[in-house]
Coordinates of C-alpha atoms and ligand atoms in Angstrom, one line a residue:
Chain A
M1 CA -9.0 9.5 -20.7
K2 CA -6.8 9.8 -17.6
A3 CA -8.5 6.7 -16.5
A4 CA -8.3 4.8 -19.9
I5 CA -4.4 5.9 -19.2
A6 CA -4.4 4.1 -16.1
F7 CA -6.3 1.3 -16.7
W8 CA -3.8 0.6 -19.6
A9 CA -0.4 1.8 -17.5
I10 CA -1.8 -1.2 -14.6
L11 CA -2.6 -3.7 -17.7
A12 CA 0.6 -3.3 -19.4
K13 CA 2.7 -3.3 -16.4
D14 CA 1.2 -6.7 -15.0
M15 CA 1.6 -7.9 -18.5
R16 CA 5.3 -7.3 -18.8
N17 CA 6.6 -7.6 -15.3
Y18 CA 4.6 -11.1 -14.7
Y19 CA 2.5 -12.7 -17.2
L20 CA 4.6 -12.2 -20.3
K21 CA 8.1 -13.0 -18.2
P22 CA 9.9 -16.2 -19.2
P23 CA 8.9 -18.4 -15.8
N24 CA 5.4 -17.8 -16.5
I25 CA 5.2 -17.7 -20.1
S26 CA 6.7 -21.6 -20.0
W27 CA 4.3 -22.5 -17.5
G28 CA 1.8 -20.9 -19.2
I29 CA 2.7 -23.1 -22.7
I30 CA 4.4 -26.0 -21.0
F31 CA 1.0 -26.7 -18.7
P32 CA -1.6 -27.2 -21.3
V33 CA 0.9 -28.6 -23.9
S34 CA 1.7 -31.6 -21.3
W35 CA -1.7 -32.1 -20.6
T36 CA -3.0 -32.1 -24.4
L37 CA -0.8 -33.9 -24.9
M38 CA -1.1 -36.7 -22.4
F39 CA -4.4 -36.9 -23.2
F40 CA -4.0 -36.8 -26.7
L41 CA -1.6 -39.7 -26.4
R42 CA -4.1 -41.6 -24.5
S43 CA -6.7 -41.5 -26.7
R44 CA -4.0 -43.3 -29.5
G45 CA -5.2 -40.5 -32.1
A46 CA -8.5 -41.4 -32.4
P47 CA -10.0 -38.3 -34.3
M48 CA -12.9 -38.0 -32.3
D49 CA -11.6 -38.5 -28.8
I50 CA -9.1 -35.8 -29.6
K51 CA -12.2 -33.4 -30.4
D52 CA -13.7 -34.7 -27.1
L53 CA -10.7 -34.1 -24.7
L54 CA -10.2 -30.5 -26.5
P55 CA -12.9 -28.5 -24.5
G56 CA -11.6 -30.1 -21.5
V57 CA -8.1 -29.4 -22.3
M58 CA -8.9 -25.8 -23.2
A59 CA -11.2 -25.2 -20.1
M60 CA -8.8 -26.4 -17.8
S61 CA -5.6 -24.5 -19.6
V62 CA -7.4 -21.1 -18.8
L63 CA -8.2 -22.0 -15.6
F64 CA -4.7 -22.8 -14.4
G65 CA -3.2 -20.1 -16.0
T66 CA -5.5 -17.5 -14.4
T67 CA -6.7 -18.2 -11.0
S68 CA -3.3 -18.5 -9.0
M69 CA -1.6 -15.9 -11.3
L70 CA -3.7 -13.2 -10.6
A71 CA -4.1 -14.0 -6.5
V72 CA 0.1 -14.5 -6.0
T73 CA -0.1 -11.0 -8.0
I74 CA -1.5 -9.4 -6.1
T75 CA -0.1 -10.7 -2.5
F76 CA 2.8 -10.1 -3.8
E77 CA 2.4 -6.3 -4.4
K78 CA 0.5 -6.4 -1.2
R79 CA 3.5 -7.8 0.4
H80 CA 6.0 -5.5 -0.6
R81 CA 3.4 -2.5 -0.3
S82 CA 3.4 -1.5 -4.0
F83 CA -0.4 -2.4 -4.2
E84 CA -0.9 0.5 -1.7
R85 CA 0.4 3.1 -5.1
L86 CA -2.6 1.9 -6.7
L87 CA -4.9 2.5 -3.9
L88 CA -4.1 5.9 -4.2
A89 CA -4.2 6.6 -7.8
P90 CA -7.4 8.5 -8.7
I91 CA -9.2 5.8 -9.5
G92 CA -12.0 3.7 -8.0
L93 CA -11.7 0.2 -6.8
N94 CA -13.7 -0.9 -9.3
L95 CA -11.3 0.2 -12.2
L96 CA -8.7 -0.7 -10.4
M97 CA -9.8 -3.9 -10.2
L98 CA -10.8 -4.3 -13.9
A99 CA -7.2 -3.3 -14.7
K100 CA -5.6 -6.0 -12.4
T101 CA -7.4 -8.6 -13.6
S102 CA -7.5 -7.9 -17.3
G103 CA -3.8 -9.0 -17.4
A104 CA -5.0 -12.4 -16.1
I105 CA -8.0 -12.3 -18.5
T106 CA -5.8 -11.9 -21.7
F107 CA -3.1 -14.5 -20.5
G108 CA -5.9 -17.1 -19.8
V109 CA -7.4 -16.4 -23.1
I110 CA -4.2 -16.6 -24.7
N111 CA -3.5 -20.1 -23.0
S112 CA -6.5 -21.2 -24.6
A113 CA -5.3 -21.4 -27.7
V114 CA -2.4 -23.5 -27.2
P115 CA -4.5 -26.7 -26.9
I116 CA -6.4 -25.6 -30.1
V117 CA -3.4 -25.1 -31.9
L118 CA -2.0 -28.6 -31.2
A119 CA -5.6 -30.2 -31.7
S120 CA -5.3 -28.2 -35.5
F121 CA -2.6 -30.5 -36.5
L122 CA -4.4 -33.9 -35.5
V123 CA -7.8 -33.6 -36.3
D124 CA -10.2 -31.7 -38.2
L125 CA -11.8 -28.9 -36.6
S126 CA -13.9 -27.1 -39.4
G127 CA -17.1 -28.0 -38.0
T128 CA -16.5 -26.1 -35.2
T129 CA -18.2 -23.0 -33.9
W130 CA -15.7 -20.3 -33.5
L131 CA -18.7 -17.6 -32.4
T132 CA -19.5 -19.4 -29.3
V133 CA -15.5 -20.4 -28.7
L134 CA -14.3 -17.0 -28.3
P135 CA -16.9 -15.5 -25.7
A136 CA -17.0 -19.0 -23.8
V137 CA -13.3 -18.9 -23.4
L138 CA -13.5 -15.2 -22.3
F139 CA -16.4 -16.1 -20.0
I140 CA -14.1 -19.2 -18.4
A141 CA -11.3 -16.5 -17.9
M142 CA -13.1 -13.9 -16.2
S143 CA -15.3 -16.2 -13.6
S144 CA -12.0 -17.8 -13.3
T145 CA -9.8 -14.5 -12.8
F146 CA -12.4 -13.2 -10.1
L147 CA -12.3 -16.4 -8.4
G148 CA -8.5 -15.5 -7.9
L149 CA -9.6 -12.2 -7.2
F150 CA -11.9 -13.3 -4.5
I151 CA -8.7 -15.5 -3.2
A152 CA -6.7 -12.4 -3.1
V153 CA -8.8 -10.6 -0.9
S154 CA -8.9 -13.4 1.5
V155 CA -5.4 -14.1 1.8
S156 CA -2.1 -12.2 2.8
E157 CA 0.5 -14.3 2.0
V158 CA 2.0 -15.5 -1.5
F159 CA 1.6 -19.6 -0.2
E160 CA -1.5 -19.0 0.7
A161 CA -2.9 -17.6 -2.3
Q162 CA -1.3 -20.7 -3.8
T163 CA -2.4 -22.8 -1.7
F164 CA -6.1 -21.4 -2.1
S165 CA -6.2 -21.3 -5.7
N166 CA -5.2 -25.6 -5.5
F167 CA -8.1 -26.2 -3.3
F168 CA -10.9 -24.6 -6.0
R169 CA -9.4 -25.8 -9.5
F170 CA -8.6 -29.1 -8.5
P171 CA -11.7 -30.5 -7.5
M172 CA -13.0 -28.2 -10.3
V173 CA -11.2 -30.6 -13.0
F174 CA -13.6 -33.4 -11.8
L175 CA -16.7 -31.7 -11.1
C176 CA -17.0 -29.3 -14.0
G177 CA -17.4 -32.3 -16.5
L178 CA -14.0 -31.5 -18.3
F179 CA -13.0 -35.1 -18.5
L180 CA -15.7 -37.1 -16.4
P181 CA -19.1 -36.6 -18.1
L182 CA -21.3 -34.6 -15.8
G183 CA -24.0 -37.7 -15.7
D184 CA -20.9 -40.1 -14.1
L185 CA -21.1 -38.1 -10.8
P186 CA -22.8 -39.8 -8.1
A187 CA -25.5 -37.6 -7.7
V188 CA -25.1 -36.5 -4.2
I189 CA -22.2 -34.4 -5.6
R190 CA -23.9 -33.3 -8.7
P191 CA -25.5 -30.1 -7.1
L192 CA -21.7 -29.3 -6.4
S193 CA -21.3 -28.8 -10.4
Y194 CA -23.9 -26.6 -11.1
V195 CA -22.5 -23.9 -8.5
L196 CA -19.6 -23.7 -10.6
P197 CA -19.1 -21.6 -13.0
L198 CA -16.6 -23.7 -15.1
T199 CA -19.3 -26.7 -15.8
Y200 CA -21.3 -23.5 -17.9
G201 CA -17.8 -22.7 -19.6
N202 CA -16.8 -26.3 -20.4
D203 CA -20.5 -27.5 -21.6
L204 CA -20.5 -24.3 -23.8
L205 CA -17.2 -25.3 -25.4
R206 CA -18.4 -29.3 -26.2
H207 CA -21.5 -27.6 -27.7
A208 CA -19.1 -25.3 -30.3
F209 CA -16.6 -28.2 -30.9
L210 CA -18.9 -31.5 -30.8
G211 CA -22.2 -30.0 -31.3
A212 CA -23.1 -31.5 -28.2
G213 CA -23.8 -30.5 -24.5
V214 CA -26.0 -31.9 -21.4
L215 CA -27.3 -28.6 -20.8
N216 CA -29.3 -25.9 -22.7
P217 CA -26.7 -22.9 -23.9
A218 CA -28.5 -20.3 -23.2
V219 CA -29.3 -21.5 -19.3
S220 CA -25.4 -21.5 -19.7
W221 CA -24.9 -18.3 -21.1
V222 CA -26.9 -17.1 -18.1
M223 CA -25.2 -18.8 -15.2
L224 CA -21.8 -17.5 -16.3
A225 CA -22.7 -14.3 -16.6
L226 CA -24.3 -14.1 -13.2
F227 CA -21.0 -16.1 -11.6
T228 CA -18.8 -13.6 -13.5
A229 CA -20.7 -10.8 -11.8
L230 CA -21.4 -11.8 -8.9
L231 CA -17.8 -12.8 -8.1
F232 CA -16.5 -9.7 -8.8
A233 CA -19.0 -7.8 -6.8
M234 CA -18.3 -10.0 -3.8
S235 CA -14.3 -9.2 -4.2
I236 CA -14.9 -5.6 -4.7
R237 CA -16.6 -5.9 -1.4
N238 CA -14.2 -8.0 0.6
A239 CA -11.5 -5.5 -1.1
K240 CA -12.9 -2.7 0.1
R241 CA -13.3 -4.2 3.6
S242 CA -9.9 -5.8 3.8
W243 CA -8.0 -3.6 2.2
I244 CA -9.1 -0.2 3.0
S245 CA -10.0 -1.1 6.9
Chain B
M1 CA -6.1 30.2 7.4
T2 CA -8.7 31.8 5.2
S3 CA -8.4 28.8 2.7
A4 CA -8.3 25.5 4.8
V5 CA -7.3 22.7 2.1
L6 CA -7.4 19.9 5.0
D7 CA -9.9 20.0 7.6
V8 CA -10.3 17.1 9.6
R9 CA -12.7 17.3 12.4
D10 CA -13.1 14.1 15.6
L11 CA -11.3 11.8 13.3
T12 CA -11.0 8.3 15.0
K13 CA -9.8 5.6 14.5
H14 CA -10.2 2.0 16.3
Y15 CA -8.6 -1.9 15.4
G16 CA -10.9 -4.0 17.7
D17 CA -9.7 -2.7 21.2
V18 CA -7.0 -0.3 20.0
V19 CA -8.0 2.8 19.7
A20 CA -5.1 4.3 17.0
V21 CA -6.8 7.9 16.8
D22 CA -8.8 9.2 19.4
G23 CA -11.0 12.3 18.5
V24 CA -8.4 14.7 16.3
S25 CA -9.0 17.7 15.3
F26 CA -7.1 20.3 13.0
R27 CA -7.1 22.5 9.9
V28 CA -4.1 23.0 7.7
G29 CA -4.3 26.2 5.5
A30 CA -3.1 26.3 1.8
G31 CA 1.1 26.8 2.0
E32 CA 1.5 25.7 5.1
I33 CA 3.8 23.4 6.1
F34 CA 2.1 21.6 8.7
G35 CA 3.7 18.9 11.1
F36 CA 2.5 16.1 13.2
L37 CA 5.0 15.2 15.9
G38 CA 4.9 12.2 18.2
P39 CA 6.2 9.1 19.6
N40 CA 5.8 5.4 18.0
G41 CA 2.6 4.2 18.0
A42 CA 0.7 7.4 18.5
G43 CA -1.1 7.8 15.6
K44 CA 0.7 9.6 13.0
T45 CA 0.5 7.0 10.0
T46 CA -2.8 5.7 10.9
T47 CA -3.5 9.6 10.3
I48 CA -2.0 10.1 7.0
N49 CA -3.4 7.1 5.8
A50 CA -7.2 8.6 6.9
L51 CA -6.5 11.4 4.7
T52 CA -5.0 10.1 1.7
G53 CA -7.8 7.2 1.5
L54 CA -5.8 4.1 2.5
V55 CA -8.0 3.5 5.7
D56 CA -11.6 3.8 6.2
P57 CA -12.0 5.6 9.9
T58 CA -14.1 4.8 12.4
G59 CA -15.9 8.2 13.1
G60 CA -15.2 11.9 12.3
E61 CA -15.4 14.1 9.0
I62 CA -12.3 14.8 6.7
S63 CA -12.6 16.8 3.8
V64 CA -9.1 17.7 1.5
L65 CA -9.3 20.9 -0.3
G66 CA -12.8 20.9 0.1
L67 CA -14.0 17.1 -1.1
A68 CA -15.8 15.6 1.8
Y69 CA -14.7 12.0 2.3
P70 CA -15.9 9.0 1.8
G71 CA -17.5 10.2 -1.5
H72 CA -14.9 12.1 -3.2
I73 CA -11.9 10.2 -2.2
S74 CA -10.8 9.5 -5.7
E75 CA -11.1 13.2 -7.0
A76 CA -8.6 14.3 -4.2
Q77 CA -6.5 11.5 -4.9
G78 CA -5.8 13.5 -7.8
H79 CA -4.3 16.1 -6.1
I80 CA -2.6 14.5 -3.4
G81 CA 1.1 13.2 -3.4
V82 CA 1.9 10.6 -0.7
V83 CA 5.5 9.5 0.1
P84 CA 4.7 6.8 2.8
D85 CA 7.3 6.0 5.9
E86 CA 8.4 3.1 3.5
S87 CA 9.4 3.4 0.4
N88 CA 6.5 1.2 -1.9
L89 CA 7.5 1.7 -5.9
Y90 CA 8.6 -1.8 -7.8
G91 CA 11.7 -3.1 -6.7
E92 CA 11.9 -4.6 -10.3
M93 CA 11.2 -1.4 -12.2
D94 CA 13.7 1.0 -12.7
G95 CA 13.7 4.6 -11.4
F96 CA 12.4 6.2 -15.0
G97 CA 10.1 3.1 -15.2
N98 CA 8.7 3.7 -11.7
L99 CA 8.2 7.3 -12.6
C100 CA 6.3 6.9 -15.5
F101 CA 4.0 4.4 -14.4
C102 CA 3.4 6.0 -11.3
A103 CA 2.6 9.5 -13.7
A104 CA 0.3 7.0 -15.9
L105 CA -1.6 6.2 -13.0
Y106 CA -2.7 9.9 -12.5
G107 CA -3.4 9.7 -16.2
L108 CA -0.5 11.5 -17.8
P109 CA -0.1 10.9 -21.4
R110 CA 3.4 9.5 -22.6
R111 CA 4.2 12.9 -24.4
V112 CA 4.5 14.4 -20.7
R113 CA 5.5 11.9 -18.0
E114 CA 8.0 11.3 -19.7
P115 CA 9.9 14.8 -19.7
R116 CA 8.5 15.2 -16.4
A117 CA 9.8 11.9 -15.3
R118 CA 13.6 13.1 -16.4
E119 CA 12.9 16.4 -15.0
L120 CA 12.5 14.4 -11.4
L121 CA 15.7 12.4 -11.8
D122 CA 17.2 15.3 -12.2
R123 CA 15.8 17.6 -9.3
F124 CA 16.6 14.8 -7.3
D125 CA 20.2 14.1 -8.0
L126 CA 19.4 10.5 -9.4
A127 CA 19.5 10.9 -13.1
E128 CA 22.5 8.6 -13.1
V129 CA 21.0 6.1 -11.5
G130 CA 17.2 6.4 -13.4
R131 CA 18.0 3.2 -15.1
R132 CA 18.8 1.2 -12.3
P133 CA 16.2 -1.2 -11.3
F134 CA 14.8 0.5 -7.7
A135 CA 15.3 -2.7 -5.8
A136 CA 19.1 -2.2 -6.1
Y137 CA 18.5 1.4 -4.7
S138 CA 20.4 2.9 -1.4
R139 CA 18.1 3.9 1.2
G140 CA 18.6 7.2 0.8
M141 CA 18.2 7.1 -2.8
K142 CA 14.9 5.0 -2.3
R143 CA 13.4 7.9 -0.4
K144 CA 14.1 10.2 -2.6
L145 CA 12.7 8.5 -6.0
T146 CA 9.8 7.8 -3.8
I147 CA 9.2 11.6 -2.9
A148 CA 10.0 12.1 -6.6
A149 CA 6.9 9.7 -7.4
A150 CA 4.7 11.3 -5.2
L151 CA 5.4 14.9 -7.1
I152 CA 4.9 12.9 -10.7
H153 CA 1.8 14.9 -11.3
R154 CA 2.1 18.2 -9.4
P155 CA -0.2 17.6 -6.2
Q156 CA -1.4 20.6 -4.4
I157 CA -0.5 19.1 -1.0
L158 CA 2.0 16.8 -0.2
F159 CA 1.7 13.9 2.6
L160 CA 5.1 12.7 4.1
D161 CA 5.6 10.0 6.4
E162 CA 8.6 10.2 8.3
P163 CA 10.5 11.8 5.1
T164 CA 13.9 11.6 6.8
T165 CA 13.8 8.6 9.1
G166 CA 16.4 5.9 8.5
I167 CA 18.7 8.1 6.2
D168 CA 21.8 9.9 6.6
V169 CA 22.4 13.3 7.8
A170 CA 22.7 14.7 4.2
S171 CA 20.5 13.0 2.6
A172 CA 18.3 14.7 5.2
R173 CA 18.8 17.6 4.9
Q174 CA 19.1 17.8 0.8
I175 CA 15.2 16.2 1.7
R176 CA 14.6 19.1 4.3
R177 CA 16.0 21.5 1.5
L178 CA 13.9 20.3 -1.3
L179 CA 10.6 20.5 0.7
G180 CA 11.1 23.8 2.1
D181 CA 11.7 24.6 -2.3
L182 CA 8.7 22.7 -2.8
N183 CA 6.8 24.8 -0.2
A184 CA 8.0 27.9 -1.9
D185 CA 6.3 26.9 -5.0
G186 CA 3.1 26.8 -3.2
V187 CA 2.6 23.2 -2.4
T188 CA 1.1 22.2 1.0
I189 CA 3.1 19.8 3.2
F190 CA 1.4 18.1 5.8
L191 CA 4.4 15.7 7.8
T192 CA 5.1 13.1 10.3
T193 CA 7.8 12.8 12.3
H194 CA 9.2 12.0 15.7
Y195 CA 12.5 14.2 15.1
I196 CA 12.4 17.5 17.2
E197 CA 14.2 19.3 15.8
E198 CA 13.1 18.1 12.1
A199 CA 9.9 19.8 13.5
E200 CA 11.8 22.9 14.3
R201 CA 13.4 23.4 11.5
L202 CA 10.9 22.7 8.7
C203 CA 7.1 23.1 10.1
H204 CA 5.1 26.6 10.2
R205 CA 2.7 24.9 12.7
I206 CA 3.1 21.7 14.9
A207 CA 0.4 19.2 16.7
F208 CA 2.3 17.0 19.4
I209 CA 0.5 13.9 19.6
V210 CA 0.6 11.1 22.3
A211 CA -1.5 8.2 22.5
G212 CA -4.1 8.8 19.6
R213 CA -4.9 12.5 20.7
I214 CA -3.6 15.9 20.0
V215 CA -2.5 17.8 22.8
R216 CA -0.9 21.0 21.7
I217 CA -1.2 22.5 18.4
D218 CA 0.2 25.7 17.7
T219 CA 2.3 28.0 15.2
K220 CA 6.0 27.4 16.0
E221 CA 6.6 30.5 17.0
S222 CA 4.4 30.8 19.9
L223 CA 5.3 27.4 20.8
L224 CA 9.1 28.7 21.3
A225 CA 7.8 32.0 22.8
E226 CA 6.4 29.8 25.2
A227 CA 10.0 28.3 25.5
D228 CA 11.8 31.8 25.8
G229 CA 9.7 32.5 28.7
S230 CA 10.4 29.7 30.4
S231 CA 13.9 28.6 31.7
S232 CA 16.1 25.3 31.4
L233 CA 18.1 23.9 33.9
L234 CA 21.0 21.4 33.1
L235 CA 22.4 19.0 36.1
A236 CA 25.4 17.2 36.9
L237 CA 25.0 14.9 39.6
D238 CA 27.4 12.7 41.4
G239 CA 25.8 9.2 39.2
N240 CA 22.6 9.1 41.3
L241 CA 20.3 10.3 39.0
E242 CA 17.5 8.0 39.9
E243 CA 17.4 9.9 43.4
G244 CA 18.2 13.1 42.3
A245 CA 15.1 13.0 39.8
R246 CA 13.1 11.5 42.7
L247 CA 13.8 14.5 44.9
L248 CA 13.3 17.0 42.7
G249 CA 10.0 15.8 41.3
E250 CA 8.3 15.4 45.2
S251 CA 8.9 19.2 46.2
F252 CA 8.9 20.6 42.8
P253 CA 6.0 19.1 40.9
D254 CA 5.3 22.1 38.6
I255 CA 9.2 21.5 37.0
A256 CA 9.4 18.7 34.0
I257 CA 12.6 16.5 34.8
A258 CA 14.1 14.7 32.0
R259 CA 17.5 12.6 31.5
N260 CA 19.7 13.6 29.0
P261 CA 22.3 10.5 27.8
E262 CA 25.1 12.0 29.0
G263 CA 23.6 11.6 32.5
N264 CA 22.8 15.0 33.1
L265 CA 19.4 16.1 34.4
L266 CA 17.5 18.5 32.1
L267 CA 15.2 20.4 34.2
T268 CA 12.5 22.8 32.7
A269 CA 10.2 24.9 34.4
A270 CA 7.6 27.7 32.6
D271 CA 9.0 30.7 34.5
E272 CA 12.8 31.4 36.0
L273 CA 14.0 28.5 37.8
E274 CA 15.1 29.4 41.2
L275 CA 18.6 27.2 41.9
L276 CA 18.9 27.8 45.0
P277 CA 16.2 26.0 46.7
L278 CA 16.8 23.1 44.0
L279 CA 20.2 22.6 45.0
Q280 CA 19.2 22.8 49.0
R281 CA 17.0 20.0 48.2
L282 CA 19.5 17.8 46.5
N283 CA 21.9 18.7 48.8
E284 CA 19.8 17.4 52.0
G285 CA 18.8 14.3 50.0
G286 CA 23.0 13.5 50.1
V287 CA 23.1 13.9 46.3
K288 CA 26.0 15.5 45.0
V289 CA 25.9 18.3 42.5
Y290 CA 28.9 19.1 39.9
E291 CA 27.4 21.0 37.6
A292 CA 24.4 23.6 36.9
R293 CA 24.2 24.8 33.8
I294 CA 21.2 27.1 32.0
A295 CA 19.9 25.8 28.7
R296 CA 18.9 27.0 25.5
P297 CA 14.9 27.3 25.4
S298 CA 14.0 24.9 22.2
L299 CA 11.1 23.0 21.1
E300 CA 12.5 20.0 22.6
D301 CA 11.5 21.8 26.1
V302 CA 7.7 22.9 25.2
F303 CA 7.6 19.0 23.7
V304 CA 8.8 17.2 26.7
R305 CA 6.3 20.1 29.2
V306 CA 3.4 19.5 27.3
T307 CA 3.8 15.7 26.5
G308 CA 5.6 14.5 29.4
I309 CA 7.9 12.5 27.4
E310 CA 11.5 13.1 26.7
A311 CA 13.2 13.5 23.4
R312 CA 15.6 10.7 24.2
E313 CA 12.9 8.5 24.4
M314 CA 11.7 8.4 21.1
K315 CA 14.9 8.3 19.9
A316 CA 15.8 5.2 21.5
A317 CA 12.4 3.7 20.8
E318 CA 13.1 4.6 16.9
G319 CA 16.1 2.6 17.6
R320 CA 14.3 0.1 18.3
G321 CA 12.1 0.0 15.8
R322 CA 13.8 0.0 13.0
G323 CA 16.6 -2.4 13.9
Ligands
LIG1 N1 -3.8 -2.3 11.2 C1 -3.2 -2.2 12.2 N2 -4.2 -3.1 13.0 C2 -4.1 -3.0 14.2 N3 -3.7 -2.0 14.9 C3 -3.0 -1.1 14.1 C4 -3.2 -1.3 13.0 N4 -2.2 -0.1 12.6 C5 -2.0 0.6 13.6 N5 -2.0 0.0 14.4 C6 -2.0 0.5 16.1 O1 -2.7 1.8 15.8 C7 -1.8 2.7 16.8 C8 -1.3 3.9 15.8 O2 -0.2 3.3 15.2 P1 0.5 4.3 14.2 O3 1.3 3.3 13.1 O4 -0.6 4.9 13.7 O5 1.3 5.1 15.0 P2 2.2 6.0 14.5 O6 2.3 7.4 15.4 O7 2.6 6.1 12.9 O8 3.8 5.3 15.2 P3 5.5 5.0 14.3 O9 5.8 6.2 14.9 O10 5.8 4.1 14.8 O11 5.3 5.4 12.8 C9 -0.5 1.3 17.3 O12 -0.6 1.4 18.9 C10 -0.7 0.3 16.7 O13 -0.1 -0.4 16.7
LIG2 MG1 4.3 5.6 11.4

């Protein structure tokens, strides 16, 4: 009960103080909206094209909405030492990290709704397997957030957090089959795609919207779960080493 | 000291080659005000951080309220309050919001934390600024709110890292009074300071810490009693302080010699100081003495003698450290 109160307080504060602040909301909305529009305009409104682009745009919105936000907020709180408050609270590091990441995850999931809403005006989404969409988005949000956590633990300055996030996520846009089919990637760099969780999340979304992906969904679920758990465990381990040193 | 609420044995902390804390052991009983007194870089903050779970010690054992670290840190953290050397509340949140947030971190439900936050704002004379963002507080207000935040969950032990450094005399006095009241209510207090007067005024027991080691630990009364037996002498010289200190230091190795800002030499010895030999030695060395005066024995004398550090040096270092 006490832990639940602490968890909720941390999540609510982050939502209020960071994620739902106007500049961030506008970034969270403008970014997916402009990418969506750009791609949709390029496809000249051909219905199949829009549906084909939707999974990639969603995956990218989630990726960009989560990774740097978490890395930046944690680095910011560490700089201002308010992060110490959280480390002094009688909750374990695992719960603290879950609370800190829940805000970013929620924000990422909300971000993914923007392209869906836009697309729903332009194409018929009735054939979509929504039961796959939600967990897939959730997994993408979790793995991207934990990637952000991993970055936050590794840096000490806000600008480093930003740079480091971009270092990961821009290549991911190309490597994870978001807009470029995995099969079109040169064979030498294709192995990289398979060690990035976004590849699996994106493929699941393609199954859900288009009924066709290149990977076996069962494999994708397992890989996503593994990556999520692994990134979280690594972040916790590193956090113990670098924050309580 | 039948029930130790803090029990620290051989606490050591290395940062690479730097030995921040070097085998520190002490116990603090329930209801005590215990002070760590030492100069900059002595290892005070590192020790507090180890006791509150922010630093992972290199060696040694810590138990807080009978809860052994590191296994029971979280549990212990529920019963301790921490006031860090610099305020660490959220600048963008107001005073009331900060207190409520801290209360929630300790699991206090809303119906408890809001009245508790108001009560503390009142107690610390901050009710009027309760709705102002923390970033807009003055330094003294910040420190008071930080103490209030540390008390929100009614901790049994309160840790304070230099609670009155950098704030004005009136606020410092108010804080000391509040700490006294808290202690009267049964809260055990562990504080660090480099103000000797503060340690003397507040603490029941004091540890002198220098370069990561405790060089002396005793009750204030015993330390002062020691000062009573000793004697202190102020000598006003004709300006040649260096030479005077050198001459006396060579001839009277048992006397601790310090310089005060007024340009006098402060001599302290464990027993009666004989004036005549001192004057003779200075005279032989060609140093003139204008005035010799008996000084009131204080904790400062004991500190200077035990640590070899002048109180003035600690203050000067603080001035440099804080700009
Ligand atoms: N994170 C760290 N990395 C490396 N060295 C450190 C670290 N923290 C403290 N130290 C070193 O350990 C020693 C003790 O530092 P500490 O902050 O505990 O001293 P202090 O008694 O609190 O001093 P002050 O009065 O200036 O606050 C110092 O030499 C300091 O430089
Ligand atoms: Mg310190």
